[in-house]
Coordinates of C-alpha atoms in Angstrom, one line a residue:
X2 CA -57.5 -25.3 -36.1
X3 CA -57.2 -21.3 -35.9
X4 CA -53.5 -20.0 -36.7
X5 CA -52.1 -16.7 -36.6
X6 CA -49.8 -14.8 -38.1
X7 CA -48.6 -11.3 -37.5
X8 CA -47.1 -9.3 -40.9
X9 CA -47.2 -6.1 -39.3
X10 CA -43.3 -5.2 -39.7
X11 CA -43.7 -6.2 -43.3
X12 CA -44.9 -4.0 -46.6
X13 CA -46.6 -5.2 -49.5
X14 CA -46.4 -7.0 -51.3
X15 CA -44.5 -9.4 -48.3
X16 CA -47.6 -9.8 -46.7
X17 CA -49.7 -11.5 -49.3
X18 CA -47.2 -13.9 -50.3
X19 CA -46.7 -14.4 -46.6
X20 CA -50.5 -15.5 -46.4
X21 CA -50.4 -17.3 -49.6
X22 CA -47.0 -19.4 -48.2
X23 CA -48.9 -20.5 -44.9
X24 CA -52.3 -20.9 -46.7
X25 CA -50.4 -23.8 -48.5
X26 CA -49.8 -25.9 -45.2
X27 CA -53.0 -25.4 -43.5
X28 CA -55.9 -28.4 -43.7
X29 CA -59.4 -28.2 -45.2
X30 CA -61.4 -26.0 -42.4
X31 CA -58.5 -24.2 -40.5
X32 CA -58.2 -20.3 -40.2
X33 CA -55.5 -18.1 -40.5
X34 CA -55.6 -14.9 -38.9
X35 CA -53.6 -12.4 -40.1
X36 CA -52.4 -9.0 -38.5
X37 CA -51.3 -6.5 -40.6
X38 CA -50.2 -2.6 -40.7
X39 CA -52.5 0.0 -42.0
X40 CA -50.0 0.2 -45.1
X41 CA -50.8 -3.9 -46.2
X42 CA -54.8 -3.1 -45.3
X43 CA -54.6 -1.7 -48.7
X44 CA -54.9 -4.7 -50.2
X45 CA -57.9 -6.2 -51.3
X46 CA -58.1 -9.4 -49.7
X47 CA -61.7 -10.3 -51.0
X48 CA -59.9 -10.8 -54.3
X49 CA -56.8 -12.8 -52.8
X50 CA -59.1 -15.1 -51.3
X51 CA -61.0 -15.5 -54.1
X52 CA -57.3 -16.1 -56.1
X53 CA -56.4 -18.7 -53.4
X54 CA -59.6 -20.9 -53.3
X55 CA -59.6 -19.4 -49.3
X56 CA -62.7 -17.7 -47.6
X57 CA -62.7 -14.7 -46.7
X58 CA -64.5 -15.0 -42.9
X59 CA -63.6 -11.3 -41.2
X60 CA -61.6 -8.5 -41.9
X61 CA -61.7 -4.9 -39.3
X62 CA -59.6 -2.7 -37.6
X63 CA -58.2 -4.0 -34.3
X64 CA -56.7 -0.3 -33.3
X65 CA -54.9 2.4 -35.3
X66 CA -52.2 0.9 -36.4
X67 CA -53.3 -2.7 -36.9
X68 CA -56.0 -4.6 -39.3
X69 CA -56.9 -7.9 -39.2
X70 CA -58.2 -10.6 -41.9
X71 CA -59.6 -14.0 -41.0
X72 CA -59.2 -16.6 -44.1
X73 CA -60.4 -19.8 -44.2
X74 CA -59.5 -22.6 -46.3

């Protein structure tokens, strides 16, 4: 299953642990996508996928304001 969750009204490090917390209920094969503001894009989420066993599948700029990182677990 795909899931989505938007962080953009949050600043690091909220949004990782965020991703870590919903990581933790998804099955084998489901993707979480997350939405983040230009300030959480920061983060390296190569390494935080690589931290939480998680592939990393897609990350880009959706507009301006908002980046977007595809994990899958």
């Amino acid at each position: 299953m795909k899931y989505q969750l938007n962080l953009t009204a949050l600043r690091c490090p909220i949004p990782l642990l965020s991703a870590k917390k919903a990581l933790k209920n998804l099955n084998k094969n489901d993707e979480l996508m997350l939405i983040l503001n230009l300030e959480s894009a920061v983060e390296n989420f190569s390494i935080f996928a690589e931290e939480n066993s998680v592939a990393l599948v897609e990350q880009y700029y959706a507009s301006e304001k908002e980046f977007i990182v595809i994990l899958k677990k």
